[in-house]
Structures are given as C-alpha cells and as structure tokens.
Amino acid sequence: MKKVTIIFPGWIKAPNGAAQFVFGLRSCINDFANQGIGLSTFTLDDVHGEVRNFSNNDKIKRKASLKNKLMRYAKYSHLMTYAMIYFSGLRYSKRIVEAFDEIPNDELPDIIHFQDLFACYYYLKRKRKNKKSVYLTLHSNGSLWSMYEEYYPLFRSCFFGIMKRRIEDVVLNRVDKVNFVADFPRWNFCHLYPHISSQKTSFVYNGIPDIEGGSKCISSTNQTRLVCVGTLCNRKNQIGILHALSKLTSEQQKSFSMTFVGDGPSRNALEKVAATLSADIYFAGNSNQVNDYLTNSDAFILFSKDEGLPISIIEAMRCGLPIISTRIAGIPEMIVEGISGYLVDADERQLSELFEKILIDRPDFVKMGEKSRIIYEDKFSQKAMILSYAKLWQKA
C-alpha cells in the first residue's frame, strides 16, 4: 500500500474552502485504502494536539473585523503587506513543517502532498537525505501569486520580487509534481512557467460528498432568487453583482432577490449600494446552514475576478442549482453554457445584459439545475475525486 500524507497549514474545521477540501479527503481514508492508498493528514490541529472549534461566531467576527482593518492599511504599506502575509500564512506554514520534520524518517510516507505553496517551500529549501516524493496542489488559476496579489495589491511590486523568485526557484525546480484543481489552471501554469515540463503537472477536480434530502423549494413569487456564497471581498466581487443590477430599471430590479451568504471586508460597501436598489437584497452573514439558502434559491451566482475551482459552485451544483459565473480559471469546466448555467466575463455590463435576458427568456431553471446536478455527479463528486487522486498517487 502506498502511503500519502496531506500537509495543510490550517485547521481542519476552519470555515473556508481549503479546510473543507482537506476535511473531505480525510473523511475518505477507508475509501482510499480500498484503492491501495494509505492516506493521512497533517494539520495545525495535529501540531497543537487538539481539533480547534470554530463555533464561536462572535470571536470569529472580531478576528475578521481586525483582519479587515489591517488589510486596508496593507494597501499603502509594503511592511504591513509583508506582516499580513506572514501572520496570516507564512508563520503557520513554517510551524507545520517544523512539526512534520520531527517525524522519524522510517515513519515518513511515500508521498508528501502539500496544499500550500509556502509550506512546500519551507520543506523543500532544505537538502534532505530521504527520497520521498513531494507533490504540491495549487488552488489557483495557475499563477503562484495571483490570489495573494488580489488581496494585497502591493505584493505585485518589485519590493517583493526577490522573495517571490526565490520561492519559485526552490519549489518549481525541486517539487516532483505540481497538481491543479482543473485543467485550465494547469494549462495556464505551463504558459506562465514554460521552463517547467508539462509532464511535471497534473489536475484533479475537487469533489465533495453528496447529501441526503435538501430538495429545492419552488418560489411562490415571480422573483428570480439568486444566492452567492463566499467571503465578501474584492476578489469575489460581489459589488459587481450589485452594480450590474443597478443598470436595470427600477421595475426590472424588483424581479430579482439577492442573498449574500458570508461576511468580509466589503460588507459595508455592499450594504450602501444595496440600499439604493429596488431589488430585495439580504445579507445572511456567516452560516452553518448554507444548503438551506441554496435550496431556497433559483440560481447560484459567483462573479469572482480570480478563482481556482470554487467549492461553493460545487455545493450549488450538488443542490441542483444552475450556475451564473465568470469565465475564469476552472469555472468554464463546471458549466455547460445555456444548459446548466451561464458564463460571462468579469464585466458588469455583460452581467446586466444577462439579467435582462433572463427576464425576457424566462429560462427553466429547474431543468438547468437538473443538468447541473448531473455534472456534479459525473465530475465533482467525492467518488470521482477519490478515484482520480488514487490514480495520480499510484503513478509516483
């Protein structure tokens, strides 16, 4: 049996997509064993010796509020930008690698699979005697830095150039496999880093377990009920959805309701714009009942500027919702245009025109949602992911 350890410098029950992904893998240990893979995970919970609980919503909100304030300062200060990246990511990556290094060589797995660029860097920068295979999955559009640069604009500056080049050199030249969550990010990576052989790359679609029940509720009004799940931030671009609605007439706006599930630094700005619209706009905040919001909606919308392969879209497909999203990264691999949803550029005018088209054509969202559900079962189920990862690791 081939042994694989997933290293994730986060907490397994944290309320984010990356943690959900790792938790999903860990919950399938028996299924992987049936495929000849001895899977284990190594997270910050293992470092601290206990599983961190994220049920205290007030504490989470206070921490998020402080982080949001500091991120605003980071827009104007290189030092603050580095401090934010260090305290929110780098230090955890370094800590988990230091803890993993304490494991005796004879207990190490055959494959060490990182879910974080910085952790992979800290591990690979040391010359090691063991010949274990090292894999890295990038949950991005193919660029090593796009998501960091979206959150921290100054990270694009030459001030961080030496740091980024050093990490690229160590990771890309020493890692055995760079894996992605969709084919387009893999292709984009090969385009951005042509000196890295495409044979060194792979992709496996994210997959999530199915759920029982959760039948969709049919609307008793003529409104089109849209729902968006995710951190309220510039990268997710919820403000673009509201701006697109604002381009409609007041009467057209009344034909839509929009529910945002999640919280984040953009919430105040979103609420100000929402107050000027005739559409019904709801802010649900962070919630453990996401499926309830999905099943009480007609369509899911995600208008992001930068993504990898969003778990939130897969969750919506699982609930039988058609998807409206942007033509970026792996998202076009999730949607059949006009059949299971709609794709637009990250352009507010295009989205507004799509809203008008929906009002005129009155598409059968129930039928489109059924197609979306079929795509989930075929490509983005947990079973499909298990088989794909087992095949990838067996080749090592």
PDB file of C-alpha atoms in Angstrom, residues 80-224:
ATOM      1  CA  MET A  80       2.183  45.958   6.539  1.00  0.00           C
ATOM      2  CA  THR A  81       1.649  43.803   3.445  1.00  0.00           C
ATOM      3  CA  TYR A  82       4.515  41.529   4.481  1.00  0.00           C
ATOM      4  CA  ALA A  83       3.289  41.471   8.087  1.00  0.00           C
ATOM      5  CA  MET A  84      -0.197  40.406   6.967  1.00  0.00           C
ATOM      6  CA  ILE A  85       1.165  37.648   4.717  1.00  0.00           C
ATOM      7  CA  TYR A  86       3.482  36.474   7.481  1.00  0.00           C
ATOM      8  CA  PHE A  87       0.971  36.434  10.335  1.00  0.00           C
ATOM      9  CA  SER A  88      -1.913  35.023   8.274  1.00  0.00           C
ATOM     10  CA  GLY A  89       0.070  32.393   6.394  1.00  0.00           C
ATOM     11  CA  LEU A  90       3.853  32.201   6.469  1.00  0.00           C
ATOM     12  CA  ARG A  91       4.223  31.556  10.184  1.00  0.00           C
ATOM     13  CA  TYR A  92       1.706  28.693  10.088  1.00  0.00           C
ATOM     14  CA  SER A  93       3.442  27.170   7.074  1.00  0.00           C
ATOM     15  CA  LYS A  94       6.798  27.314   8.830  1.00  0.00           C
ATOM     16  CA  ARG A  95       5.347  25.904  12.055  1.00  0.00           C
ATOM     17  CA  ILE A  96       3.726  22.900  10.416  1.00  0.00           C
ATOM     18  CA  VAL A  97       6.904  21.992   8.507  1.00  0.00           C
ATOM     19  CA  GLU A  98       8.962  22.216  11.695  1.00  0.00           C
ATOM     20  CA  ALA A  99       6.499  19.880  13.415  1.00  0.00           C
ATOM     21  CA  PHE A 100       6.465  17.474  10.463  1.00  0.00           C
ATOM     22  CA  ASP A 101      10.285  17.362  10.495  1.00  0.00           C
ATOM     23  CA  GLU A 102      10.131  15.748  13.917  1.00  0.00           C
ATOM     24  CA  ILE A 103       8.653  12.581  12.403  1.00  0.00           C
ATOM     25  CA  PRO A 104      11.357   9.861  12.098  1.00  0.00           C
ATOM     26  CA  ASN A 105      12.462   9.026   8.552  1.00  0.00           C
ATOM     27  CA  ASP A 106      11.277   5.434   8.808  1.00  0.00           C
ATOM     28  CA  GLU A 107       7.750   6.666   9.554  1.00  0.00           C
ATOM     29  CA  LEU A 108       7.539   9.077   6.626  1.00  0.00           C
ATOM     30  CA  PRO A 109       5.039   8.390   3.819  1.00  0.00           C
ATOM     31  CA  ASP A 110       5.963   7.625   0.216  1.00  0.00           C
ATOM     32  CA  ILE A 111       4.381  10.891  -0.949  1.00  0.00           C
ATOM     33  CA  ILE A 112       4.217  14.183   0.962  1.00  0.00           C
ATOM     34  CA  HIS A 113       1.443  16.225  -0.648  1.00  0.00           C
ATOM     35  CA  PHE A 114       1.318  19.918   0.269  1.00  0.00           C
ATOM     36  CA  GLN A 115      -1.805  22.069  -0.025  1.00  0.00           C
ATOM     37  CA  ASP A 116       0.107  25.324   0.465  1.00  0.00           C
ATOM     38  CA  LEU A 117       2.902  26.975  -1.523  1.00  0.00           C
ATOM     39  CA  PHE A 118       4.792  28.424   1.443  1.00  0.00           C
ATOM     40  CA  ALA A 119       4.756  25.173   3.419  1.00  0.00           C
ATOM     41  CA  CYS A 120       6.085  23.352   0.359  1.00  0.00           C
ATOM     42  CA  TYR A 121       8.839  25.965   0.067  1.00  0.00           C
ATOM     43  CA  TYR A 122       9.912  25.664   3.703  1.00  0.00           C
ATOM     44  CA  TYR A 123      10.092  21.894   3.307  1.00  0.00           C
ATOM     45  CA  LEU A 124      11.980  21.853   0.008  1.00  0.00           C
ATOM     46  CA  LYS A 125      14.525  24.592   0.739  1.00  0.00           C
ATOM     47  CA  ARG A 126      16.467  22.185   2.960  1.00  0.00           C
ATOM     48  CA  LYS A 127      18.530  19.460   1.338  1.00  0.00           C
ATOM     49  CA  ARG A 128      17.117  16.193   2.580  1.00  0.00           C
ATOM     50  CA  LYS A 129      18.551  12.716   2.672  1.00  0.00           C
ATOM     51  CA  ASN A 130      15.206  10.983   2.205  1.00  0.00           C
ATOM     52  CA  LYS A 131      13.976  10.457  -1.329  1.00  0.00           C
ATOM     53  CA  LYS A 132      10.272  10.902  -0.661  1.00  0.00           C
ATOM     54  CA  SER A 133       8.145  12.281  -3.473  1.00  0.00           C
ATOM     55  CA  VAL A 134       6.854  15.807  -2.874  1.00  0.00           C
ATOM     56  CA  TYR A 135       3.627  16.989  -4.505  1.00  0.00           C
ATOM     57  CA  LEU A 136       2.009  20.431  -4.374  1.00  0.00           C
ATOM     58  CA  THR A 137      -1.583  21.304  -5.210  1.00  0.00           C
ATOM     59  CA  LEU A 138      -2.209  24.923  -6.194  1.00  0.00           C
ATOM     60  CA  HIS A 139      -5.817  26.015  -5.638  1.00  0.00           C
ATOM     61  CA  SER A 140      -5.437  28.947  -8.031  1.00  0.00           C
ATOM     62  CA  ASN A 141      -5.811  29.982 -11.658  1.00  0.00           C
ATOM     63  CA  GLY A 142      -2.334  28.633 -12.419  1.00  0.00           C
ATOM     64  CA  SER A 143      -0.334  31.583 -11.133  1.00  0.00           C
ATOM     65  CA  LEU A 144       1.614  31.147  -7.930  1.00  0.00           C
ATOM     66  CA  TRP A 145       0.824  34.675  -6.811  1.00  0.00           C
ATOM     67  CA  SER A 146      -2.475  35.895  -8.291  1.00  0.00           C
ATOM     68  CA  MET A 147      -4.598  35.368  -5.188  1.00  0.00           C
ATOM     69  CA  TYR A 148      -2.037  36.989  -2.887  1.00  0.00           C
ATOM     70  CA  GLU A 149      -1.789  39.943  -5.281  1.00  0.00           C
ATOM     71  CA  GLU A 150      -5.560  40.281  -5.394  1.00  0.00           C
ATOM     72  CA  TYR A 151      -5.758  40.513  -1.600  1.00  0.00           C
ATOM     73  CA  TYR A 152      -2.563  42.582  -1.233  1.00  0.00           C
ATOM     74  CA  PRO A 153      -2.014  44.819  -4.303  1.00  0.00           C
ATOM     75  CA  LEU A 154       1.456  45.945  -3.159  1.00  0.00           C
ATOM     76  CA  PHE A 155       2.603  42.326  -3.352  1.00  0.00           C
ATOM     77  CA  ARG A 156       2.852  42.939  -7.114  1.00  0.00           C
ATOM     78  CA  SER A 157       5.654  45.487  -6.613  1.00  0.00           C
ATOM     79  CA  CYS A 158       9.351  44.827  -7.178  1.00  0.00           C
ATOM     80  CA  PHE A 159       9.824  45.167  -3.399  1.00  0.00           C
ATOM     81  CA  PHE A 160       8.737  41.512  -3.120  1.00  0.00           C
ATOM     82  CA  GLY A 161      10.439  40.379  -6.333  1.00  0.00           C
ATOM     83  CA  ILE A 162      13.460  38.676  -4.753  1.00  0.00           C
ATOM     84  CA  MET A 163      11.280  36.824  -2.255  1.00  0.00           C
ATOM     85  CA  LYS A 164       8.913  35.548  -4.950  1.00  0.00           C
ATOM     86  CA  ARG A 165      11.706  34.493  -7.318  1.00  0.00           C
ATOM     87  CA  ARG A 166      13.462  32.581  -4.537  1.00  0.00           C
ATOM     88  CA  ILE A 167      10.283  30.667  -3.671  1.00  0.00           C
ATOM     89  CA  GLU A 168       9.557  29.937  -7.342  1.00  0.00           C
ATOM     90  CA  ASP A 169      13.108  28.669  -7.921  1.00  0.00           C
ATOM     91  CA  VAL A 170      13.090  26.314  -4.932  1.00  0.00           C
ATOM     92  CA  VAL A 171       9.563  24.959  -5.313  1.00  0.00           C
ATOM     93  CA  LEU A 172       9.263  24.586  -9.076  1.00  0.00           C
ATOM     94  CA  ASN A 173      12.691  23.008  -9.534  1.00  0.00           C
ATOM     95  CA  ARG A 174      12.566  20.608  -6.582  1.00  0.00           C
ATOM     96  CA  VAL A 175       8.938  19.518  -6.349  1.00  0.00           C
ATOM     97  CA  ASP A 176       8.061  16.252  -8.101  1.00  0.00           C
ATOM     98  CA  LYS A 177       4.548  17.131  -9.187  1.00  0.00           C
ATOM     99  CA  VAL A 178       2.519  20.354  -9.389  1.00  0.00           C
ATOM    100  CA  ASN A 179      -1.162  19.499  -9.267  1.00  0.00           C
ATOM    101  CA  PHE A 180      -4.132  21.749 -10.022  1.00  0.00           C
ATOM    102  CA  VAL A 181      -7.853  21.624  -9.365  1.00  0.00           C
ATOM    103  CA  ALA A 182      -8.832  21.958 -13.035  1.00  0.00           C
ATOM    104  CA  ASP A 183      -7.292  21.656 -16.488  1.00  0.00           C
ATOM    105  CA  PHE A 184      -7.241  25.368 -17.379  1.00  0.00           C
ATOM    106  CA  PRO A 185      -5.154  26.377 -14.325  1.00  0.00           C
ATOM    107  CA  ARG A 186      -2.720  23.596 -15.271  1.00  0.00           C
ATOM    108  CA  TRP A 187      -2.540  24.919 -18.842  1.00  0.00           C
ATOM    109  CA  ASN A 188      -2.143  28.491 -17.607  1.00  0.00           C
ATOM    110  CA  PHE A 189       0.700  27.440 -15.303  1.00  0.00           C
ATOM    111  CA  CYS A 190       2.526  25.830 -18.233  1.00  0.00           C
ATOM    112  CA  HIS A 191       2.107  29.086 -20.159  1.00  0.00           C
ATOM    113  CA  LEU A 192       3.358  31.247 -17.262  1.00  0.00           C
ATOM    114  CA  TYR A 193       6.293  28.956 -16.402  1.00  0.00           C
ATOM    115  CA  PRO A 194       7.374  27.418 -19.740  1.00  0.00           C
ATOM    116  CA  HIS A 195      10.691  26.211 -18.299  1.00  0.00           C
ATOM    117  CA  ILE A 196       8.772  23.674 -16.193  1.00  0.00           C
ATOM    118  CA  SER A 197       7.951  20.481 -18.085  1.00  0.00           C
ATOM    119  CA  SER A 198       4.240  19.855 -18.595  1.00  0.00           C
ATOM    120  CA  GLN A 199       4.990  16.238 -17.587  1.00  0.00           C
ATOM    121  CA  LYS A 200       5.507  17.596 -14.088  1.00  0.00           C
ATOM    122  CA  THR A 201       1.913  18.874 -13.944  1.00  0.00           C
ATOM    123  CA  SER A 202      -1.474  17.250 -13.383  1.00  0.00           C
ATOM    124  CA  PHE A 203      -5.002  18.143 -12.374  1.00  0.00           C
ATOM    125  CA  VAL A 204      -7.716  16.567 -10.267  1.00  0.00           C
ATOM    126  CA  TYR A 205     -11.142  18.145  -9.879  1.00  0.00           C
ATOM    127  CA  ASN A 206     -12.260  18.925  -6.347  1.00  0.00           C
ATOM    128  CA  GLY A 207     -15.077  16.707  -5.167  1.00  0.00           C
ATOM    129  CA  ILE A 208     -17.462  16.867  -2.213  1.00  0.00           C
ATOM    130  CA  PRO A 209     -19.720  14.230  -0.628  1.00  0.00           C
ATOM    131  CA  ASP A 210     -23.348  14.020  -1.600  1.00  0.00           C
ATOM    132  CA  ILE A 211     -26.101  14.991   0.823  1.00  0.00           C
ATOM    133  CA  GLU A 212     -29.468  13.498   1.593  1.00  0.00           C
ATOM    134  CA  GLY A 213     -32.645  15.500   1.244  1.00  0.00           C
ATOM    135  CA  GLY A 214     -32.283  19.178   0.536  1.00  0.00           C
ATOM    136  CA  SER A 215     -34.997  19.262  -2.131  1.00  0.00           C
ATOM    137  CA  LYS A 216     -35.340  22.629  -3.840  1.00  0.00           C
ATOM    138  CA  CYS A 217     -38.160  24.938  -2.786  1.00  0.00           C
ATOM    139  CA  ILE A 218     -40.156  26.362  -5.686  1.00  0.00           C
ATOM    140  CA  SER A 219     -40.711  30.101  -5.438  1.00  0.00           C
ATOM    141  CA  SER A 220     -44.254  31.301  -4.824  1.00  0.00           C
ATOM    142  CA  THR A 221     -43.428  34.718  -6.344  1.00  0.00           C
ATOM    143  CA  ASN A 222     -42.331  35.916  -9.766  1.00  0.00           C
ATOM    144  CA  GLN A 223     -38.923  36.938  -8.423  1.00  0.00           C
ATOM    145  CA  THR A 224     -35.745  35.215  -9.581  1.00  0.00           C
TER     146      THR A 224
END
